[in-house]
Amino acid sequence: MSPGSTTPSCAAALATTLALIDQFTASLVPTDPRHHGSAPSSPEAPSPLLLLAAAAKSLKAQVTKLSLLTVTAPFTPSAVATTLQAVNDSVLPTLVTAALLVSADGFTASFATECRAYVTEATGRVWQDCDVVVAFAEGGIPMFVVSKAKQWLELMKDAVAELQQWDPEEEVDEADLFGDAEANASDRATISAGVKDQALKVLSRIPQSVHVVVKQRLEKVRQQQLSSHVRARLDPTLARLSSISDLIDESAEGMYMGNLELCLKKAGEARAVTIELVEHALHGFIDDDQRGQEKESQEDKYVKRALDWIRQVETNPTWKSTPDQETYARPGNIRQTNVRQTWKSQQCRFNGRVTPSRSIPLGGVSKASGGLLYRDY
C-alpha cells in the first residue's frame, strides 16, 4: 500500500482502532475478578460466554475480510475503512464487555481470570502480528533478504555444531541382541569419527563463507539501489542459501544413519553451491553497467577471501565404502567383520602421492594454510 493511497477516513478509522485496543487492553489488566465491581447477573440473563464467542467469531471474520481487502487488487481504502468502523463500533466493545461480564460471582475466580487472559492474548497477537507487517513494509526488500539469509545461516551453524558434538562411540545398535555391536563398537567408531572429521573440514567452512556474503553484500544493499537487474539476482541468492542449508542437513543425516558415502557426497554438493553463492556475490549487487567503475573495496577483498577459503578444501568423490563398512549402515546386522584392518589398509592418493590414512581425505589443505575466520569482518 502506498502512502498516497490512504484516504483520511481510512487513516482515521485505523487510528481509532489502535486507540480502542489500547484502552480495552488496559481495562483487561489482570485484577482480582472477585472485586471488579460488576453486578451479579440474574439467572434469566443470557450467559456472557455466548456473547464472548459471538464477538470472537465476528472479530475473526472482520480481520479475514480486512486482510483480503488489503492484498487483493484493486485496493479500495473506503472498503477498508468500512471494515475498521465495524470493528470499532461493535466487535471490540462487545468482546471486552463480554470478558468483563465473566465474573467470579457467576462463574469462578480462576475461570474469570482465564477468560480475561484469553481475550488479552488474542488482542496481543493481532497487535504483534500487525507490528510484524509494519516492520516488513518499512524494511522492504533489503531487510527481508537479510532476515531470510540470517535464518538459513543460523540453521547451517546449528547443523554443523550438532555434528561436531556428535560422538560415534555413544551410538549403540539396539537391534543387535547378541552383543556383536558392542564387540565392533571400536571399529565402527574409528570409521565414523574419521568420516566425521573429514566432512567437517568442508562443512565448518561453509557458514564462515556465507557469513561474509551476508555481512559484506546483503547488508549493504539499499532500497534505492534495487533496480530490476539487482532484484533479479536476489531470489537466486536466497535459493542457494536454502539449498546449502538443506544439503548440510542431508550430509549430517547421512553421518548419523551410517551412510558415509552420502555424508561426503552431500558435503561436496553443499560446498559447490556455496562457491556459486560467493561467486554470485563477488561483484556486489549493483547494475551491470556500473561494474568496473569503482576500485576494489575492502568488502570486495573479504568476499574474495571467502571464495578462496571455501575453494581450498574439497571432497573426494572417488571414495567408495567397502562391503565391510556398509554392514554398519544396516541395523540388526550381526556379521563379524574385520573392519579395523580394512580401514587401516586403505590407501588414498592425493596430489600424486600415496598417503596411508585412517580417515577419508577431503582435500589437500595443510594446517599451514591457516584457519582464517570471517566472523569479525
Coordinates of C-alpha atoms in Angstrom, one line a residue:
M1 CA 0.0 0.0 0.0
S2 CA 1.5 3.3 -1.0
P3 CA 1.2 6.3 1.4
G4 CA -0.7 8.3 -1.1
S5 CA -3.4 5.7 -1.4
T6 CA -4.6 6.1 2.2
T7 CA -7.7 8.3 2.5
P8 CA -8.3 10.4 5.6
S9 CA -11.4 8.3 6.5
C10 CA -9.3 5.1 6.4
A11 CA -6.5 6.6 8.4
A12 CA -8.9 7.9 11.0
A13 CA -10.6 4.6 11.3
L14 CA -7.3 2.9 11.8
A15 CA -6.2 5.4 14.4
T16 CA -9.5 4.8 16.3
T17 CA -8.9 1.0 16.2
L18 CA -5.5 1.3 17.7
A19 CA -6.7 3.7 20.4
L20 CA -9.6 1.4 21.3
I21 CA -7.2 -1.6 21.5
D22 CA -5.0 0.4 23.9
Q23 CA -8.0 1.3 26.1
F24 CA -9.6 -2.1 26.1
T25 CA -6.3 -3.8 26.8
A26 CA -5.8 -1.6 29.8
S27 CA -9.3 -2.4 31.1
L28 CA -8.4 -6.1 31.0
V29 CA -5.3 -5.7 33.1
P30 CA -5.3 -8.7 35.5
T31 CA -7.0 -7.8 38.7
D32 CA -8.9 -9.8 41.3
P33 CA -12.0 -10.9 39.4
R34 CA -13.9 -11.1 42.7
H35 CA -13.6 -7.3 43.2
H36 CA -14.0 -5.7 39.8
G37 CA -17.4 -4.1 40.7
S38 CA -19.7 -5.7 38.2
A39 CA -23.2 -6.5 39.5
P40 CA -24.2 -10.2 39.5
S41 CA -26.3 -11.2 36.6
S42 CA -29.8 -12.6 37.0
P43 CA -30.4 -16.3 36.3
E44 CA -32.6 -15.3 33.4
A45 CA -29.9 -13.2 31.7
P46 CA -28.1 -14.9 28.8
S47 CA -24.6 -16.2 29.5
P48 CA -21.8 -13.7 28.7
L49 CA -20.0 -16.7 27.2
L50 CA -22.4 -16.7 24.3
L51 CA -21.6 -13.0 23.7
L52 CA -17.9 -13.7 24.1
A53 CA -18.0 -16.5 21.5
A54 CA -20.0 -14.4 19.0
A55 CA -17.7 -11.4 19.4
A56 CA -14.6 -13.6 18.8
K57 CA -16.1 -15.1 15.7
S58 CA -17.1 -11.6 14.4
L59 CA -13.5 -10.4 15.1
K60 CA -12.1 -13.3 13.1
A61 CA -14.4 -12.6 10.2
Q62 CA -13.6 -8.9 10.1
V63 CA -9.9 -9.5 10.3
T64 CA -10.1 -12.0 7.5
K65 CA -12.1 -9.6 5.4
L66 CA -9.6 -6.8 6.2
S67 CA -6.6 -8.9 5.1
L68 CA -8.3 -9.9 1.8
L69 CA -9.2 -6.3 1.1
T70 CA -5.6 -5.2 1.6
V71 CA -3.9 -7.9 -0.5
T72 CA -6.5 -8.2 -3.4
A73 CA -6.4 -5.8 -6.2
P74 CA -7.7 -3.2 -6.6
F75 CA -7.1 -1.8 -3.2
T76 CA -10.1 0.2 -2.0
P77 CA -9.5 2.4 1.0
S78 CA -13.2 3.0 1.6
A79 CA -13.9 -0.7 2.0
V80 CA -11.0 -1.0 4.5
A81 CA -12.4 2.0 6.4
T82 CA -15.9 0.4 6.5
T83 CA -14.5 -2.8 7.9
L84 CA -12.5 -1.0 10.5
Q85 CA -15.5 1.0 11.5
A86 CA -17.4 -2.2 12.2
V87 CA -14.6 -3.4 14.3
N88 CA -14.6 -0.2 16.3
D89 CA -18.3 0.2 16.7
S90 CA -19.3 -3.3 17.7
V91 CA -16.7 -6.1 17.6
L92 CA -14.1 -4.7 20.0
P93 CA -16.5 -3.2 22.6
T94 CA -18.6 -6.4 22.6
L95 CA -15.5 -8.6 23.1
V96 CA -14.2 -6.6 26.0
T97 CA -17.7 -6.2 27.6
A98 CA -18.3 -10.0 27.4
A99 CA -14.9 -10.6 29.1
L100 CA -15.7 -8.2 31.9
L101 CA -19.1 -9.8 32.4
V102 CA -17.5 -13.1 33.1
S103 CA -17.1 -12.6 36.9
A104 CA -16.3 -14.7 39.9
D105 CA -19.9 -14.3 41.1
G106 CA -21.4 -16.0 38.1
F107 CA -18.6 -18.4 37.4
T108 CA -15.4 -18.9 39.4
A109 CA -12.4 -16.6 40.1
S110 CA -10.0 -18.8 38.1
F111 CA -12.4 -19.1 35.2
A112 CA -12.9 -15.3 35.1
T113 CA -9.2 -14.7 35.2
E114 CA -8.6 -17.2 32.4
C115 CA -11.3 -15.5 30.3
R116 CA -9.6 -12.1 30.5
A117 CA -6.2 -13.7 29.8
Y118 CA -7.6 -15.3 26.6
V119 CA -9.1 -12.0 25.3
T120 CA -5.9 -10.1 26.2
E121 CA -3.8 -12.7 24.5
A122 CA -5.9 -12.6 21.3
T123 CA -5.7 -8.9 21.2
G124 CA -2.0 -9.0 21.8
R125 CA -1.4 -11.5 19.0
V126 CA -3.3 -9.3 16.5
W127 CA -1.2 -6.3 17.7
Q128 CA 2.1 -8.2 17.5
D129 CA 1.3 -9.6 14.0
C130 CA 0.4 -6.1 12.8
D131 CA 3.8 -4.9 14.1
V132 CA 5.5 -7.6 12.1
V133 CA 3.6 -6.5 9.0
V134 CA 4.6 -2.8 9.7
A135 CA 8.3 -3.7 10.1
F136 CA 8.1 -5.9 6.9
A137 CA 6.7 -3.0 4.9
E138 CA 9.1 -0.4 6.3
G139 CA 12.1 -2.7 5.8
G140 CA 11.3 -3.6 2.3
I141 CA 13.3 -6.0 0.1
P142 CA 16.7 -5.3 1.8
M143 CA 15.5 -6.2 5.3
F144 CA 13.6 -9.2 4.0
V145 CA 16.6 -10.6 2.2
V146 CA 18.9 -10.1 5.2
S147 CA 16.4 -11.6 7.5
K148 CA 15.9 -14.8 5.5
A149 CA 19.6 -15.1 4.8
K150 CA 20.4 -14.9 8.6
Q151 CA 17.7 -17.5 9.3
W152 CA 19.4 -20.0 6.9
L153 CA 22.8 -19.1 8.2
E154 CA 21.8 -19.9 11.8
L155 CA 20.4 -23.2 10.6
M156 CA 23.7 -24.0 8.9
K157 CA 25.6 -23.2 12.1
D158 CA 23.3 -25.3 14.2
A159 CA 23.6 -28.3 11.9
V160 CA 27.4 -28.1 11.9
A161 CA 27.6 -27.6 15.7
E162 CA 25.4 -30.6 16.2
L163 CA 27.6 -32.7 14.0
Q164 CA 30.7 -31.5 15.8
Q165 CA 29.2 -32.6 19.2
W166 CA 28.0 -36.0 17.9
D167 CA 30.1 -38.8 19.3
P168 CA 30.1 -42.0 17.2
E169 CA 31.2 -44.0 20.3
E170 CA 27.9 -43.2 22.0
E171 CA 25.9 -44.9 19.2
V172 CA 24.6 -48.3 20.2
D173 CA 22.9 -50.7 17.9
E174 CA 19.7 -51.5 19.8
A175 CA 18.7 -54.1 17.2
D176 CA 21.7 -56.2 17.9
L177 CA 20.6 -58.6 20.7
F178 CA 23.7 -60.8 20.6
G179 CA 26.3 -58.2 21.6
D180 CA 28.1 -58.0 18.3
A181 CA 27.6 -54.3 18.0
E182 CA 29.4 -53.8 21.3
A183 CA 32.3 -56.0 20.1
N184 CA 32.7 -54.0 17.0
A185 CA 31.9 -50.6 18.5
S186 CA 35.5 -49.5 18.4
D187 CA 35.8 -50.4 14.7
R188 CA 32.7 -48.5 13.8
A189 CA 33.7 -45.5 15.9
T190 CA 37.0 -45.4 14.1
I191 CA 35.4 -45.3 10.7
S192 CA 32.6 -42.8 11.7
A193 CA 35.0 -40.5 13.5
G194 CA 37.3 -40.4 10.5
V195 CA 34.5 -39.5 8.1
K196 CA 33.0 -37.0 10.6
D197 CA 36.3 -35.2 11.0
Q198 CA 36.9 -35.0 7.2
A199 CA 33.4 -33.9 6.4
L200 CA 33.6 -31.1 9.0
K201 CA 36.7 -29.8 7.2
V202 CA 34.3 -28.8 4.5
L203 CA 31.1 -28.1 6.4
S204 CA 32.7 -25.9 9.0
R205 CA 33.9 -23.5 6.3
I206 CA 30.6 -23.1 4.7
P207 CA 28.9 -20.9 7.4
Q208 CA 32.0 -18.7 7.5
S209 CA 31.9 -18.0 3.8
V210 CA 28.1 -17.5 3.9
H211 CA 28.6 -15.0 6.8
V212 CA 30.8 -12.9 4.6
V213 CA 28.2 -12.7 1.8
V214 CA 25.5 -11.7 4.3
K215 CA 27.7 -9.2 6.1
Q216 CA 29.6 -7.6 3.2
R217 CA 27.0 -7.9 0.5
L218 CA 23.4 -8.4 1.5
E219 CA 23.5 -6.0 4.5
K220 CA 24.9 -3.3 2.2
V221 CA 22.0 -3.4 -0.2
R222 CA 19.8 -0.3 0.0
Q223 CA 16.3 0.2 -1.3
Q224 CA 17.3 2.9 -3.8
Q225 CA 19.8 0.5 -5.4
L226 CA 17.1 -2.0 -6.2
S227 CA 16.9 -1.8 -10.0
S228 CA 15.3 -4.6 -12.0
H229 CA 18.7 -6.2 -12.6
V230 CA 19.6 -6.2 -8.9
R231 CA 16.2 -7.6 -7.9
A232 CA 16.6 -10.4 -10.4
R233 CA 19.8 -11.5 -8.6
L234 CA 18.3 -11.6 -5.1
D235 CA 16.0 -14.6 -5.5
P236 CA 18.8 -16.9 -6.8
T237 CA 20.8 -15.9 -3.8
L238 CA 18.1 -16.9 -1.4
A239 CA 17.5 -20.1 -3.3
R240 CA 21.2 -21.0 -2.9
L241 CA 21.2 -20.3 0.8
S242 CA 18.2 -22.5 1.3
S243 CA 19.8 -25.3 -0.8
I244 CA 23.0 -25.1 1.2
S245 CA 21.2 -25.4 4.5
D246 CA 19.3 -28.5 3.2
L247 CA 22.5 -30.1 1.9
I248 CA 24.3 -29.7 5.2
D249 CA 21.3 -31.3 7.0
E250 CA 21.4 -34.2 4.5
S251 CA 25.1 -34.6 5.0
A252 CA 24.7 -34.7 8.7
E253 CA 21.8 -37.2 8.4
G254 CA 24.0 -39.4 6.3
M255 CA 26.6 -39.4 9.0
Y256 CA 24.0 -40.2 11.7
M257 CA 22.5 -43.0 9.7
G258 CA 25.9 -44.6 8.9
N259 CA 25.7 -43.8 5.2
L260 CA 29.3 -42.4 5.0
E261 CA 29.3 -42.1 1.2
L262 CA 26.1 -40.0 1.3
C263 CA 27.6 -37.8 4.0
L264 CA 30.6 -36.9 1.9
K265 CA 28.5 -36.6 -1.3
K266 CA 26.2 -34.0 0.3
A267 CA 29.1 -32.2 1.9
G268 CA 30.6 -31.8 -1.6
E269 CA 27.4 -30.6 -3.0
A270 CA 27.0 -28.0 -0.3
R271 CA 30.5 -26.8 -0.9
A272 CA 29.8 -26.5 -4.7
V273 CA 26.6 -24.4 -4.1
T274 CA 28.5 -22.2 -1.6
I275 CA 31.1 -21.5 -4.2
E276 CA 28.3 -20.5 -6.6
L277 CA 26.8 -18.2 -3.9
V278 CA 30.1 -16.4 -3.2
E279 CA 30.9 -16.1 -6.9
H280 CA 27.4 -14.7 -7.5
A281 CA 28.1 -12.0 -4.8
L282 CA 31.7 -11.4 -5.9
H283 CA 30.9 -8.1 -7.8
G284 CA 28.2 -6.9 -5.4
F285 CA 24.6 -6.3 -6.0
I286 CA 24.9 -3.4 -8.5
D287 CA 23.8 -2.9 -12.1
D288 CA 25.9 -4.5 -14.8
D289 CA 26.7 -1.1 -16.4
Q290 CA 28.3 0.1 -13.1
R291 CA 30.7 -2.8 -12.7
G292 CA 34.3 -1.9 -13.2
Q293 CA 33.7 1.8 -12.5
E294 CA 34.8 1.6 -8.8
K295 CA 38.1 0.5 -7.3
E296 CA 38.2 -2.7 -5.3
S297 CA 36.9 -2.1 -1.8
Q298 CA 37.7 -3.7 1.4
E299 CA 34.4 -5.5 1.2
D300 CA 35.4 -7.0 -2.2
K301 CA 38.6 -8.3 -0.6
Y302 CA 36.7 -10.0 2.1
V303 CA 34.4 -11.7 -0.4
K304 CA 37.4 -12.9 -2.4
R305 CA 39.0 -14.3 0.7
A306 CA 35.7 -16.1 1.5
L307 CA 35.8 -17.6 -2.0
D308 CA 39.4 -18.8 -1.6
W309 CA 38.6 -20.1 1.8
I310 CA 35.9 -22.5 0.6
R311 CA 37.7 -23.4 -2.6
Q312 CA 40.8 -24.6 -0.7
V313 CA 39.0 -27.7 0.7
E314 CA 37.1 -30.2 -1.4
T315 CA 35.5 -33.6 -1.0
N316 CA 36.9 -36.8 -2.6
P317 CA 34.2 -38.2 -4.9
T318 CA 36.3 -41.3 -5.7
W319 CA 35.9 -42.8 -2.2
K320 CA 33.6 -45.8 -2.1
S321 CA 32.6 -47.7 1.0
T322 CA 33.7 -51.4 1.2
P323 CA 31.1 -54.1 1.9
D324 CA 32.5 -54.4 5.5
Q325 CA 31.9 -50.8 6.1
E326 CA 28.4 -50.9 4.6
T327 CA 27.4 -53.6 7.1
Y328 CA 27.3 -50.9 9.8
A329 CA 24.6 -49.0 7.9
R330 CA 22.2 -51.9 8.3
P331 CA 20.6 -52.1 11.7
G332 CA 20.5 -55.6 13.2
N333 CA 23.4 -56.9 11.2
I334 CA 25.4 -59.3 13.4
R335 CA 28.0 -60.5 10.9
Q336 CA 31.6 -60.3 12.3
T337 CA 33.9 -58.2 10.2
N338 CA 37.4 -57.1 10.4
V339 CA 36.6 -53.5 9.6
R340 CA 39.5 -52.0 11.5
Q341 CA 42.0 -53.9 9.4
T342 CA 40.1 -52.9 6.2
W343 CA 40.1 -49.3 7.3
K344 CA 43.8 -49.1 8.2
S345 CA 44.8 -50.7 4.9
Q346 CA 43.1 -48.2 2.7
Q347 CA 45.5 -46.0 0.7
C348 CA 44.4 -42.6 -0.5
R349 CA 46.1 -40.8 -3.4
F350 CA 46.4 -37.1 -3.2
N351 CA 48.5 -34.7 -5.2
G352 CA 50.4 -37.5 -6.8
R353 CA 51.5 -39.2 -3.6
V354 CA 50.1 -42.2 -1.6
T355 CA 49.1 -41.4 1.9
P356 CA 48.2 -44.1 4.4
S357 CA 45.2 -42.8 6.3
R358 CA 42.6 -43.9 8.8
S359 CA 40.3 -41.1 7.6
I360 CA 39.0 -40.1 4.2
P361 CA 40.8 -37.1 2.7
L362 CA 38.5 -34.4 1.6
G363 CA 41.2 -32.0 0.3
G364 CA 44.8 -31.1 0.2
V365 CA 44.8 -28.1 2.5
S366 CA 47.5 -28.5 5.1
K367 CA 47.3 -27.0 8.6
A368 CA 49.8 -24.4 7.4
S369 CA 47.2 -23.0 5.1
G370 CA 45.6 -21.3 8.1
G371 CA 42.2 -21.2 9.5
L372 CA 41.0 -17.7 8.7
L373 CA 37.7 -16.8 10.2
Y374 CA 35.4 -14.1 8.8
R375 CA 33.0 -13.6 11.7
D376 CA 34.8 -10.4 12.8
Y377 CA 34.6 -8.7 9.5

